[in-house]
Amino acid sequence: MTTETPGTSTPLENLLAEERRFPPAPEFAEQANARHELYAWAASDRLGFWAEQARALVSWDTPFTQVLDWSDAPVAKWFHDGTLNACYNAVDRHVEAGHGDRVAFHFEGEPGDERTLTYADVLREVSRAANALEALGVGKGDRVAIYLPMIPEAVIAMLACARIGAVHSVVFGGFSAEALRSRIEDASAVLVITADGGHRRGNPSALKPAVDASLEGGTTVRNVLVVRRTGQEVAWTQGRDLWWHEALEAASDQHTPVPVEAEHPLFILYTSGTTGKPKGIFHTTGGYLVQTAYTHLNVFDLKPETDVYWCTADVGWVTGHSYIVYGPMTNGATQVMYEGTPDTPHKGRWWELAAKHGVTILYTAPTAIRTFMKWGADIPAQHDLSALRLLGSVGEPINPEAWVWYRRTIGGDRTPVVDTWWQTETGAIMISPLPGVTAAKPGSAMTPLPGIAADVVDEMGEPVPNGSGGYLVLTEPWPAMLRGIWGDHERFVETYWSRFDRQYFAGDGAKKDDDGDIWLLGRVDDVMNVSGHRLSTTEIESALVSHPMVAEAAVVGASDETTGQAVVAFVILRQEYLSQVDEPGEGADVAATLRAHVTSQIGPIAKPRTILVVQELPKTRSGKIMRRLLRDVAEHRPVGDVTTLADSSVMALISAGLDKPA
Ligand code: 6R9
């Protein structure tokens, strides 16, 4: 954690100079799900408000009588004497209500294959999968690791776990064998669900070898279920490995969902922290389902009968959990799911798919929007995007220019844009405009949703006045809040609840403008946000230092036009390897080797954009690396205050080497 006060940087001044306003169009407001009165209702009776959402949006096997129990703070219990099943809510009840023929997913594979799954299809598949898992001895409370590409089986596998009360831990398919191994071990998973591979940029990309490697040398995993997606060769461990399609074919398509307590764990999802070890954020069933359904309905204005909703996230991230699987499916949405990258086989692929399926609601990340801006407006202009009626953004601050471009170029200057702030830890959207209600300001996430309490505070935890910056905190418990870090209660308390008294510290800097609206400024700790993915500086440094060539490493997130932030690494080579480079800053081979190493240790998303070989790192006398100064260098700014440096000549040395990045 740095002690820099957020809210003082120049980009902010530009942000707050933003004068454009986008009030709701009357036609939109008239038909909107959200109403202005929600704010007053939730403010006057917060728990009554949530109880009503819980009854209206979710089906309970046993109705709850208590809304919130905060006596064991900071571990909340919501609706805790109620029982329910998340898969029943997401699937069965829509079929029971006569909507079995409604499309759940229009799936588009990267190579051009298509599948349409109705809710009735999903019910059959998920029932077979639940029976198959139970046949393998997986039951309530067991942990299941899911390591799949973006294919319908990823959703079916998650829901099958929820159906039997097993806890899923989805590991993004872009993570390495090592990353998978540590997540499997941390949760003591008994089963891994994977695929032979997925399609990525026109090629099959293998997944099964990483699973095999992650299980070498002793594991809690008894079985590996393998979806056949690409048809590529796979190594097979007899007795352990089973084909998904064979296991499902052998299973009945009838299965009774297992009701669980509202506080029964639904999933674990690992996210980067300020130390090298990823945190297993865990969520429970009742409150999570209520808030994801409520936010999805109101923030995206979903009309389940007519809308075609597309969230472009991967299910490996929380956005995929909350806004592809649990929120939208609990609301009975029809969705588009796409396996591949936006530029395969051409840069108009997303818009082609949006036009083909008549997508009405699109939810994506600023990094994608900035990429499309770079590619040019003429690409989306070749496709009919007139069905779009709402656009959403998530993952990092969206700069006003990208916001306006998104609305004009993609939204035909008519769609509301909702900039939604939330985190893996919050489980669901917390701060966002309400479409049809809020007059949005490009670049601002605006205000906490009805039922949510947030503020911006100073170092002492006191709310800052309008017009000032500070730290974003959440001041009241919310239904979808994390219930802890898996197996590490102390770290949970330390990370989120120790900085300020009784307030949740989000780790983001923010500013309140003169109207009290909230502008997010990015992380205040050593977590980077690259293309909307959170990466820990420490984690990447550990990976770099684990290479025999490297003596020391410091990683910073430098602002990047396209990816938001980019990984920039400063490395000190071991003496015996120094002969490979003549001067600081040189050595393309070194950089290539280290990039490959980080890829194998963590995954390609963590691969440094720039690697600089240096002789020294700027450190305080107590030995802490001053990343702030390295960020200055990486972002080509004059280097700031160096008075706390042990050796102030170091910065001159580093800056001199910068012209020749490796
Ligand atoms: C949902 C998700 C959480 C971090 C969060 C913040 C950044 C997310 C944002 C945003 C500004 C937004 N973030 N949405 N910053 N405006 N609308 O992204 O979860 O991967 O856990 O990341 O992302 O810094 O703290 P997660």
XYZ file of C-alpha atoms and ligand atoms in Angstrom:
688
model
C 0.000 0.000 0.000
C 1.376 3.372 -0.923
C 0.636 6.421 1.139
C 0.119 8.692 -1.833
C -3.104 10.623 -1.568
C -5.244 9.957 -4.585
C -7.133 12.633 -6.349
C -4.305 15.013 -7.010
C -3.148 13.939 -10.453
C -3.640 15.997 -13.585
C -5.959 13.655 -15.499
C -8.492 14.298 -12.784
C -8.571 17.992 -13.467
C -9.376 17.131 -17.054
C -12.061 14.742 -15.937
C -13.765 17.268 -13.757
C -13.692 19.828 -16.513
C -16.076 17.499 -18.323
C -19.273 19.468 -18.821
C -21.275 17.193 -21.098
C -24.497 15.770 -19.673
C -26.726 13.048 -21.073
C -30.180 13.226 -19.527
C -32.464 10.250 -20.151
C -34.578 10.366 -23.306
C -38.269 10.615 -22.346
C -39.143 7.507 -24.430
C -36.546 5.500 -22.551
C -37.539 6.862 -19.143
C -41.160 5.986 -19.752
C -40.496 2.290 -20.228
C -37.566 1.965 -17.799
C -37.521 -0.705 -15.087
C -35.808 1.691 -12.695
C -37.735 4.531 -11.078
C -36.403 7.522 -9.208
C -38.516 6.543 -6.186
C -36.222 3.546 -5.557
C -33.662 5.900 -3.993
C -36.075 7.305 -1.436
C -37.541 3.895 -0.625
C -34.116 2.303 -0.038
C -32.913 5.311 1.949
C -35.882 5.199 4.305
C -35.980 1.403 4.777
C -32.826 -0.227 3.464
C -33.455 -3.704 4.861
C -37.122 -3.651 3.903
C -36.073 -2.662 0.401
C -33.681 -5.621 0.117
C -36.215 -8.015 1.620
C -38.696 -6.970 -1.038
C -36.121 -7.444 -3.835
C -35.278 -10.867 -2.405
C -38.927 -11.947 -2.448
C -39.710 -10.474 -5.839
C -36.667 -11.660 -7.806
C -35.661 -14.992 -6.284
C -37.577 -18.210 -5.491
C -36.971 -19.632 -2.028
C -37.494 -23.215 -0.852
C -37.769 -21.945 2.705
C -38.701 -18.268 3.042
C -36.317 -16.195 5.170
C -37.536 -14.319 8.235
C -34.413 -12.276 8.974
C -32.899 -9.928 6.403
C -29.449 -9.104 7.796
C -27.437 -10.406 10.705
C -24.373 -8.173 11.137
C -23.547 -9.345 14.659
C -20.482 -11.222 13.418
C -19.155 -8.247 11.399
C -17.373 -8.036 9.047
C -18.867 -11.385 8.040
C -22.463 -10.679 7.050
C -25.384 -13.067 6.984
C -28.189 -12.128 4.609
C -31.561 -13.891 4.515
C -29.801 -16.610 6.488
C -32.719 -18.760 7.642
C -33.952 -19.060 4.061
C -33.014 -21.913 1.716
C -32.844 -21.900 -2.066
C -30.980 -23.270 -5.063
C -29.182 -20.921 -7.457
C -29.444 -23.265 -10.449
C -33.186 -23.748 -9.890
C -33.535 -19.958 -9.922
C -31.429 -19.568 -13.047
C -32.971 -22.404 -15.052
C -35.794 -24.659 -13.794
C -38.251 -22.003 -12.773
C -38.211 -20.399 -16.222
C -39.056 -23.744 -17.773
C -41.761 -24.340 -15.146
C -43.205 -20.907 -15.968
C -43.597 -21.939 -19.614
C -40.502 -20.233 -21.014
C -38.603 -23.418 -21.869
C -38.508 -22.411 -25.542
C -36.865 -19.084 -24.824
C -33.266 -18.929 -26.030
C -30.810 -18.800 -23.140
C -27.709 -18.593 -25.353
C -26.928 -17.850 -28.950
C -23.439 -19.333 -28.887
C -20.916 -18.390 -31.560
C -17.652 -20.299 -31.717
C -14.608 -18.526 -33.053
C -14.303 -20.801 -36.112
C -17.901 -19.972 -37.058
C -19.790 -22.883 -35.486
C -23.089 -21.984 -33.835
C -25.321 -23.436 -31.146
C -28.629 -22.256 -29.810
C -29.582 -23.374 -26.319
C -33.064 -22.752 -24.972
C -33.771 -22.747 -21.245
C -35.219 -26.253 -21.659
C -31.952 -27.354 -23.328
C -29.935 -25.865 -20.485
C -32.130 -27.648 -17.935
C -31.505 -31.017 -19.588
C -27.758 -30.447 -19.896
C -27.331 -29.115 -16.407
C -29.366 -31.996 -14.962
C -27.183 -34.532 -16.770
C -24.058 -32.730 -15.590
C -25.316 -32.631 -11.984
C -25.996 -36.376 -12.104
C -22.556 -36.978 -13.620
C -20.859 -34.986 -10.853
C -22.768 -36.853 -8.176
C -21.814 -40.153 -9.814
C -18.190 -39.090 -9.336
C -18.851 -38.616 -5.640
C -18.978 -34.826 -5.749
C -21.447 -33.421 -3.235
C -22.521 -30.433 -1.218
C -19.605 -28.271 -0.103
C -16.989 -29.993 -2.311
C -14.863 -27.692 -4.433
C -14.694 -28.060 -8.214
C -12.155 -26.231 -10.373
C -13.418 -25.150 -13.808
C -10.832 -24.361 -16.480
C -12.664 -23.927 -19.763
C -12.858 -21.683 -22.814
C -15.920 -19.470 -23.377
C -18.286 -22.227 -24.429
C -21.745 -23.126 -23.067
C -20.230 -25.966 -21.038
C -18.556 -23.363 -18.826
C -21.969 -22.056 -17.762
C -23.429 -25.553 -17.515
C -20.527 -26.722 -15.345
C -20.950 -23.774 -12.972
C -24.699 -24.271 -12.691
C -24.301 -28.047 -12.217
C -22.088 -27.330 -9.201
C -24.635 -24.884 -7.816
C -27.367 -27.464 -8.383
C -25.731 -30.018 -6.075
C -24.371 -27.484 -3.584
C -20.755 -27.899 -4.725
C -18.572 -24.779 -4.732
C -17.081 -23.825 -8.074
C -13.757 -22.144 -8.540
C -13.446 -20.950 -12.116
C -9.884 -20.381 -13.246
C -9.542 -18.188 -16.340
C -8.367 -20.287 -19.304
C -5.521 -17.833 -19.934
C -3.847 -18.732 -16.652
C -0.849 -21.052 -16.560
C -0.494 -24.523 -15.049
C 1.232 -22.988 -12.029
C -1.575 -20.526 -11.412
C -4.093 -23.354 -11.779
C -2.144 -25.559 -9.392
C -2.053 -22.947 -6.624
C -5.798 -22.354 -6.955
C -6.602 -26.077 -6.935
C -4.422 -26.559 -3.872
C -5.754 -23.563 -1.965
C -9.333 -24.804 -2.314
C -8.513 -28.557 -2.116
C -10.599 -29.191 -5.220
C -11.733 -32.776 -5.856
C -12.614 -32.385 -9.531
C -11.372 -30.335 -12.475
C -13.627 -29.629 -15.451
C -11.635 -28.641 -18.511
C -11.512 -29.044 -22.304
C -9.002 -30.330 -24.805
C -8.660 -26.693 -25.818
C -10.418 -23.621 -27.126
C -10.196 -21.518 -30.267
C -8.089 -18.406 -29.957
C -7.053 -16.081 -32.794
C -7.684 -18.680 -35.444
C -5.858 -21.540 -33.732
C -6.756 -24.270 -31.284
C -5.212 -23.419 -27.954
C -4.668 -26.377 -25.625
C -5.935 -26.447 -22.043
C -5.618 -30.092 -20.993
C -1.772 -30.127 -20.830
C -1.875 -27.336 -18.239
C -4.324 -29.363 -16.147
C -2.096 -32.439 -16.388
C 0.917 -30.385 -15.308
C -0.968 -28.766 -12.459
C -1.856 -32.148 -10.982
C 1.638 -33.624 -11.074
C 3.203 -34.584 -7.783
C 0.177 -35.283 -5.612
C -3.198 -33.579 -5.505
C -6.627 -33.633 -3.896
C -8.175 -33.959 -7.376
C -9.730 -37.371 -8.019
C -11.116 -36.841 -11.523
C -10.772 -34.643 -14.568
C -13.792 -34.155 -16.822
C -12.758 -33.156 -20.332
C -15.032 -31.373 -22.797
C -14.168 -32.120 -26.417
C -14.043 -28.734 -28.101
C -11.160 -28.550 -30.581
C -10.616 -32.256 -31.175
C -6.882 -31.919 -30.585
C -4.793 -34.781 -29.146
C -4.850 -35.084 -25.373
C -2.798 -37.158 -22.957
C -5.027 -39.411 -20.885
C -4.678 -40.677 -17.323
C -6.758 -43.847 -17.072
C -9.072 -43.945 -14.096
C -8.740 -40.198 -13.507
C -9.790 -38.621 -16.797
C -13.271 -38.868 -18.307
C -14.857 -37.322 -21.366
C -17.593 -34.853 -20.455
C -19.841 -36.005 -23.308
C -19.574 -39.661 -22.268
C -20.278 -38.886 -18.613
C -23.306 -36.778 -19.583
C -24.647 -39.320 -22.064
C -24.567 -41.942 -19.334
C -26.475 -39.695 -16.927
C -30.207 -39.071 -16.599
C -31.600 -35.705 -17.686
C -33.782 -35.601 -14.579
C -32.272 -34.161 -11.432
C -33.739 -32.531 -8.324
C -31.806 -29.422 -7.256
C -30.436 -29.499 -3.709
C -31.769 -26.606 -1.606
C -28.980 -24.951 0.381
C -28.896 -22.394 3.197
C -28.726 -18.797 1.982
C -25.199 -18.542 3.406
C -23.937 -21.736 1.760
C -20.832 -20.934 -0.365
C -21.652 -20.665 -4.065
C -18.209 -20.012 -5.489
C -14.633 -19.022 -4.918
C -12.935 -16.699 -7.382
C -9.270 -15.824 -7.067
C -8.166 -12.263 -7.523
C -4.828 -10.533 -7.223
C -3.956 -8.873 -3.967
C -1.092 -6.704 -2.845
C 0.987 -9.737 -1.960
C 1.993 -12.422 -4.431
C -0.599 -14.946 -3.235
C -3.979 -14.577 -4.952
C -6.978 -14.170 -2.671
C -9.789 -16.712 -2.871
C -12.786 -14.410 -2.668
C -15.813 -16.424 -1.678
C -19.461 -15.662 -2.164
C -22.558 -17.296 -0.759
C -25.892 -18.042 -2.372
C -28.897 -15.959 -1.271
C -27.638 -12.388 -1.037
C -25.438 -12.791 -4.087
C -28.315 -13.994 -6.231
C -30.623 -11.230 -5.021
C -28.204 -8.409 -5.765
C -26.994 -9.728 -9.119
C -30.612 -10.165 -10.268
C -31.695 -6.759 -8.928
C -28.787 -4.877 -10.494
C -29.058 -6.702 -13.783
C -32.742 -5.878 -14.050
C -32.434 -2.203 -13.154
C -29.013 -1.158 -14.432
C -29.456 -2.908 -17.786
C -33.207 -2.342 -17.969
C -33.665 -5.946 -18.999
C -36.952 -6.964 -20.640
C -36.503 -10.752 -20.686
C -39.152 -11.321 -23.394
C -37.614 -9.048 -25.989
C -34.031 -8.134 -25.152
C -30.924 -9.803 -26.513
C -28.182 -9.169 -23.997
C -24.473 -9.588 -24.623
C -21.837 -9.344 -21.929
C -18.468 -9.818 -23.598
C -16.623 -10.915 -20.447
C -15.121 -14.355 -19.952
C -16.684 -16.489 -17.208
C -13.189 -16.656 -15.707
C -13.760 -13.163 -14.282
C -16.375 -11.959 -11.848
C -18.227 -10.075 -14.575
C -18.895 -13.402 -16.270
C -20.105 -14.949 -12.997
C -22.477 -12.129 -12.075
C -23.533 -10.781 -15.476
C -23.519 -13.823 -17.730
C -24.462 -16.624 -15.365
C -26.249 -15.646 -12.170
C -27.844 -12.219 -12.729
C -29.069 -12.593 -16.328
C -30.142 -16.218 -16.019
C -32.012 -15.592 -12.763
C -33.854 -12.926 -14.747
C -34.466 -15.303 -17.672
C -32.426 -13.301 -20.191
C -31.566 -14.277 -23.761
C -27.832 -13.868 -24.317
C -25.119 -13.957 -26.925
C -21.951 -15.835 -26.033
C -18.834 -15.599 -28.180
C -15.762 -17.772 -27.792
C -13.067 -15.763 -29.495
C -11.281 -12.447 -29.773
C -12.822 -9.302 -31.338
C -10.385 -9.332 -34.284
C -10.913 -12.913 -35.451
C -11.356 -13.453 -38.314
C -11.784 -9.685 -38.831
C -12.060 -6.530 -36.768
C -15.794 -6.242 -37.292
C -16.631 -9.605 -35.711
C -18.417 -8.214 -32.651
C -20.554 -5.858 -34.717
C -21.354 -8.589 -37.183
C -22.571 -10.753 -34.283
C -24.448 -7.875 -32.669
C -26.255 -7.210 -35.954
C -26.938 -10.887 -36.637
C -28.605 -11.501 -33.277
C -30.155 -8.070 -32.895
C -28.288 -7.365 -29.677
C -30.153 -4.738 -27.634
C -27.908 -4.486 -24.563
C -24.113 -4.621 -24.688
C -21.841 -4.779 -21.639
C -18.096 -4.510 -22.193
C -14.876 -2.937 -20.925
C -13.170 0.393 -21.660
C -10.086 -1.411 -22.980
C -12.219 -2.947 -25.739
C -13.862 0.390 -26.476
C -10.468 2.102 -26.787
C -9.290 -0.651 -29.107
C -12.316 -0.119 -31.358
C -11.654 3.620 -31.303
C -8.138 2.914 -32.517
C -9.424 0.640 -35.292
C -11.816 3.333 -36.491
C -15.530 4.132 -36.611
C -15.880 2.866 -40.173
C -15.709 -0.747 -38.960
C -18.833 -0.722 -36.744
C -20.475 1.561 -39.341
C -20.586 -1.380 -41.760
C -23.049 -3.217 -39.509
C -26.624 -2.568 -38.472
C -26.474 -1.753 -34.778
C -29.880 -0.095 -34.642
C -31.295 -2.694 -32.225
C -28.930 -1.514 -29.475
C -30.762 0.388 -26.760
C -28.336 0.344 -23.833
C -24.565 0.170 -23.389
C -22.613 -0.725 -20.267
C -18.999 -0.387 -19.211
C -17.024 -2.127 -16.464
C -13.542 -2.971 -15.291
C -11.703 0.299 -15.097
C -12.327 4.007 -15.272
C -13.719 4.979 -18.667
C -12.301 8.237 -19.928
C -14.943 10.719 -21.133
C -13.758 10.563 -24.762
C -14.201 6.799 -24.877
C -17.613 7.115 -23.176
C -18.830 9.624 -25.735
C -17.361 7.626 -28.622
C -19.115 4.497 -27.335
C -22.464 6.263 -27.160
C -22.121 8.022 -30.524
C -20.478 5.365 -32.649
C -21.904 2.188 -31.182
C -25.062 3.561 -29.592
C -26.093 5.821 -32.489
C -26.161 8.772 -30.065
C -29.394 7.453 -28.553
C -28.478 4.763 -26.017
C -27.867 5.422 -22.347
C -24.361 4.396 -21.222
C -24.030 2.911 -17.749
C -20.569 3.045 -16.216
C -20.747 0.401 -13.504
C -18.284 0.325 -10.613
C -17.889 -2.861 -8.613
C -15.343 -5.564 -7.753
C -14.895 -9.305 -7.399
C -15.364 -8.638 -3.692
C -18.607 -6.687 -4.022
C -20.094 -9.480 -6.160
C -22.445 -7.118 -7.968
C -22.707 -3.561 -9.273
C -22.511 -0.922 -6.530
C -22.123 2.482 -8.169
C -23.778 3.228 -11.497
C -26.276 5.501 -13.192
C -29.817 4.118 -13.492
C -30.906 4.249 -17.135
C -34.018 6.307 -17.626
C -33.423 8.038 -14.295
C -29.897 9.464 -14.121
C -28.554 12.346 -16.209
C -25.164 10.740 -16.836
C -21.800 12.497 -16.938
C -19.270 10.806 -19.232
C -16.494 9.387 -17.047
C -18.428 9.283 -13.794
C -20.004 6.182 -12.255
C -22.326 8.716 -10.597
C -23.999 7.494 -7.388
C -24.412 4.339 -5.285
C -27.405 2.287 -6.420
C -30.547 2.313 -4.261
C -29.795 0.049 -1.291
C -26.028 0.672 -1.456
C -24.059 3.042 0.756
C -20.676 4.373 -0.403
C -18.590 7.428 0.338
C -15.223 9.024 -0.345
C -13.150 9.543 2.794
C -9.826 11.096 3.777
C -6.882 9.420 5.549
C -8.810 9.549 8.822
C -11.910 7.935 7.391
C -13.897 11.165 7.421
C -16.105 11.903 4.397
C -14.486 14.496 2.131
C -16.525 17.514 1.032
C -17.812 17.746 -2.528
C -15.065 18.744 -4.907
C -12.401 16.699 -3.068
C -10.671 13.369 -3.529
C -9.925 10.468 -1.208
C -10.554 6.760 -0.767
C -13.684 4.964 -1.841
C -15.386 3.106 1.025
C -18.618 1.182 1.412
C -20.311 2.184 4.615
C -23.068 -0.422 5.016
C -23.117 -4.189 4.338
C -24.697 -5.233 1.031
C -26.272 -8.561 0.019
C -23.655 -9.720 -2.532
C -20.642 -8.804 -0.409
C -17.814 -11.288 -0.122
C -18.056 -13.421 2.984
C -14.315 -13.801 3.269
C -11.057 -14.966 1.774
C -11.098 -18.744 1.514
C -9.192 -20.195 4.468
C -7.788 -16.847 5.604
C -10.088 -14.839 7.843
C -7.247 -12.680 9.136
C -6.275 -11.540 5.684
C -9.923 -10.698 4.964
C -10.121 -8.440 8.015
C -6.673 -6.979 7.407
C -7.213 -6.236 3.702
C -10.666 -4.692 3.740
C -11.666 -3.767 7.269
C -8.596 -2.543 9.115
C -7.826 0.624 7.213
C -10.976 2.432 8.350
C -13.224 1.742 11.288
C -16.283 -0.356 10.277
C -16.036 0.682 6.637
C -15.082 -1.525 3.714
C -11.944 -0.205 2.017
C -12.208 -0.849 -1.710
C -8.616 0.025 -2.652
C -9.751 2.632 -5.190
C -9.165 6.354 -5.177
C -12.195 8.504 -5.993
C -13.383 12.056 -6.065
C -16.741 13.647 -5.400
C -17.558 16.473 -7.782
C -19.484 19.565 -6.841
C -22.763 17.692 -7.154
C -21.476 14.826 -4.999
C -21.210 12.451 -7.964
C -18.391 9.908 -7.809
C -15.443 9.732 -10.231
C -13.216 6.668 -9.877
C -9.488 7.274 -10.149
C -7.984 3.789 -10.160
C -6.267 1.676 -7.543
C -4.359 3.205 -4.684
C -2.493 -0.005 -3.866
C -0.062 -1.982 -5.941
C -2.674 -3.641 -8.047
C -2.659 -2.928 -11.760
C -5.579 -2.976 -14.098
C -4.574 -4.240 -17.518
C -7.417 -4.509 -20.027
C -9.803 -4.721 -17.100
C -7.884 -7.582 -15.491
C -6.429 -7.098 -12.072
C -2.818 -8.020 -11.707
C -0.656 -7.652 -8.682
C 2.753 -6.020 -9.101
C 4.087 -8.309 -6.416
C 2.859 -11.422 -8.159
C 4.633 -10.498 -11.396
C 7.774 -9.474 -9.534
C 7.812 -12.845 -7.829
C 7.481 -14.542 -11.200
C 10.366 -12.520 -12.664
C 12.626 -13.136 -9.717
C 11.921 -16.856 -9.941
C 13.957 -16.879 -13.187
C 17.630 -17.698 -12.574
C 18.716 -14.703 -14.662
C 16.978 -12.150 -12.461
C 18.278 -10.758 -9.227
C 15.573 -8.261 -8.524
C 12.498 -6.892 -10.174
C 10.084 -4.035 -9.745
C 6.860 -3.881 -11.685
C 4.601 -0.902 -12.198
C 1.417 -0.238 -14.102
C 2.034 2.544 -16.579
C -0.897 4.213 -18.271
C -1.516 2.810 -21.717
C -3.805 4.187 -24.371
C -5.384 0.855 -25.146
C -5.139 -1.421 -22.153
C -5.651 1.240 -19.472
C -2.500 0.216 -17.739
C 0.395 -1.831 -19.047
C 2.918 -3.912 -17.170
C 6.368 -2.300 -17.135
C 9.120 -4.281 -15.439
C 12.470 -3.044 -14.209
C 14.856 -5.926 -13.665
C 18.309 -6.266 -12.251
C 20.144 -9.209 -13.766
C 22.355 -11.523 -11.852
C 26.031 -10.844 -12.278
C 26.689 -14.015 -14.271
C 24.129 -12.994 -16.882
C 25.163 -9.381 -17.143
C 27.620 -10.203 -19.901
C 24.610 -10.775 -22.173
C 23.862 -7.048 -22.250
C 26.288 -4.257 -22.974
C 24.378 -1.376 -21.539
C 21.445 -0.858 -19.230
C 18.212 -1.000 -21.178
C 19.442 -3.400 -23.819
C 18.964 -7.071 -24.409
C 16.032 -8.180 -26.516
C 16.772 -11.823 -25.771
C 16.564 -11.153 -22.092
C 13.188 -9.518 -22.528
C 11.861 -12.341 -24.694
C 13.042 -14.943 -22.207
C 11.486 -13.122 -19.279
C 8.203 -12.499 -21.058
C 7.942 -16.202 -21.813
C 8.771 -16.963 -18.215
C 6.040 -14.702 -16.827
C 3.627 -16.273 -19.311
C 4.439 -19.739 -18.006
C 4.264 -18.666 -14.366
C 1.084 -16.592 -14.427
C -0.301 -16.345 -17.943
C -0.031 -14.183 -21.056
C -2.097 -11.340 -19.580
C 0.649 -10.718 -17.010
C 3.414 -10.540 -19.635
C 5.260 -7.196 -19.324
C 4.784 -4.785 -22.215
C 8.201 -3.290 -21.513
C 11.156 -4.809 -19.726
C 13.972 -2.507 -18.720
C 17.251 -3.919 -17.561
C 18.660 -1.624 -14.882
C 21.559 -1.671 -12.458
C 19.735 -0.368 -9.419
C 16.193 0.118 -8.194
C 15.058 3.162 -6.276
C 14.589 2.139 -2.669
C 13.865 3.796 0.618
C 16.268 3.369 3.461
C 14.053 0.691 4.909
C 14.421 -1.169 1.618
C 10.980 -0.520 0.074
C 11.005 -0.087 -3.662
C 9.582 3.319 -4.610
C 7.280 2.323 -7.418
C 5.925 5.835 -7.613
C 9.238 6.975 -9.117
C 9.354 4.066 -11.512
C 5.868 4.955 -12.668
C 7.115 8.457 -13.386
C 9.863 6.991 -15.541
C 7.555 4.527 -17.261
C 5.070 7.282 -18.049
C 7.782 9.668 -19.247
C 7.192 12.229 -16.512
C 9.840 14.174 -14.700
C 10.781 12.103 -11.686
C 9.125 13.335 -8.468
C 10.395 13.745 -4.956
C 13.471 11.568 -4.403
C 14.392 12.706 -0.914
C 13.498 9.433 0.757
C 15.712 7.457 -1.589
C 18.699 5.700 -0.125
C 20.717 6.679 -3.189
C 19.330 9.571 -5.187
C 21.663 9.045 -8.157
C 19.818 5.839 -8.983
C 17.004 7.613 -10.779
C 19.343 9.376 -13.175
C 20.851 6.029 -14.006
C 17.470 4.469 -14.674
C 16.152 7.353 -16.752
C 19.314 7.255 -18.855
C 18.666 3.632 -19.752
C 15.051 4.234 -20.684
C 15.566 5.258 -24.286
C 16.483 1.725 -25.149
C 13.855 -0.561 -23.716
C 14.592 -4.237 -24.026
C -16.010 -5.925 -11.919
C -14.521 -5.916 -11.866
C -12.217 -4.383 -9.586
C -11.467 -3.091 -9.801
C -12.006 -1.955 -8.971
C -11.614 -0.769 -9.816
C -11.791 -1.260 -11.241
C -14.128 -1.785 -12.048
C -14.821 0.188 -12.661
C -13.520 0.313 -12.127
C -13.579 2.572 -12.487
C -15.462 1.365 -13.133
N -13.118 -0.933 -11.776
N -15.154 -1.121 -12.597
N -12.906 1.503 -12.040
N -14.801 2.544 -13.011
N -16.695 1.339 -13.684
O -13.878 -5.331 -12.712
O -13.968 -6.602 -10.809
O -11.765 -7.570 -11.601
O -12.360 -7.413 -9.144
O -11.774 -5.372 -10.494
O -11.618 -2.672 -11.156
O -10.269 -0.444 -9.598
O -11.421 -1.949 -7.679
P -12.426 -6.828 -10.514
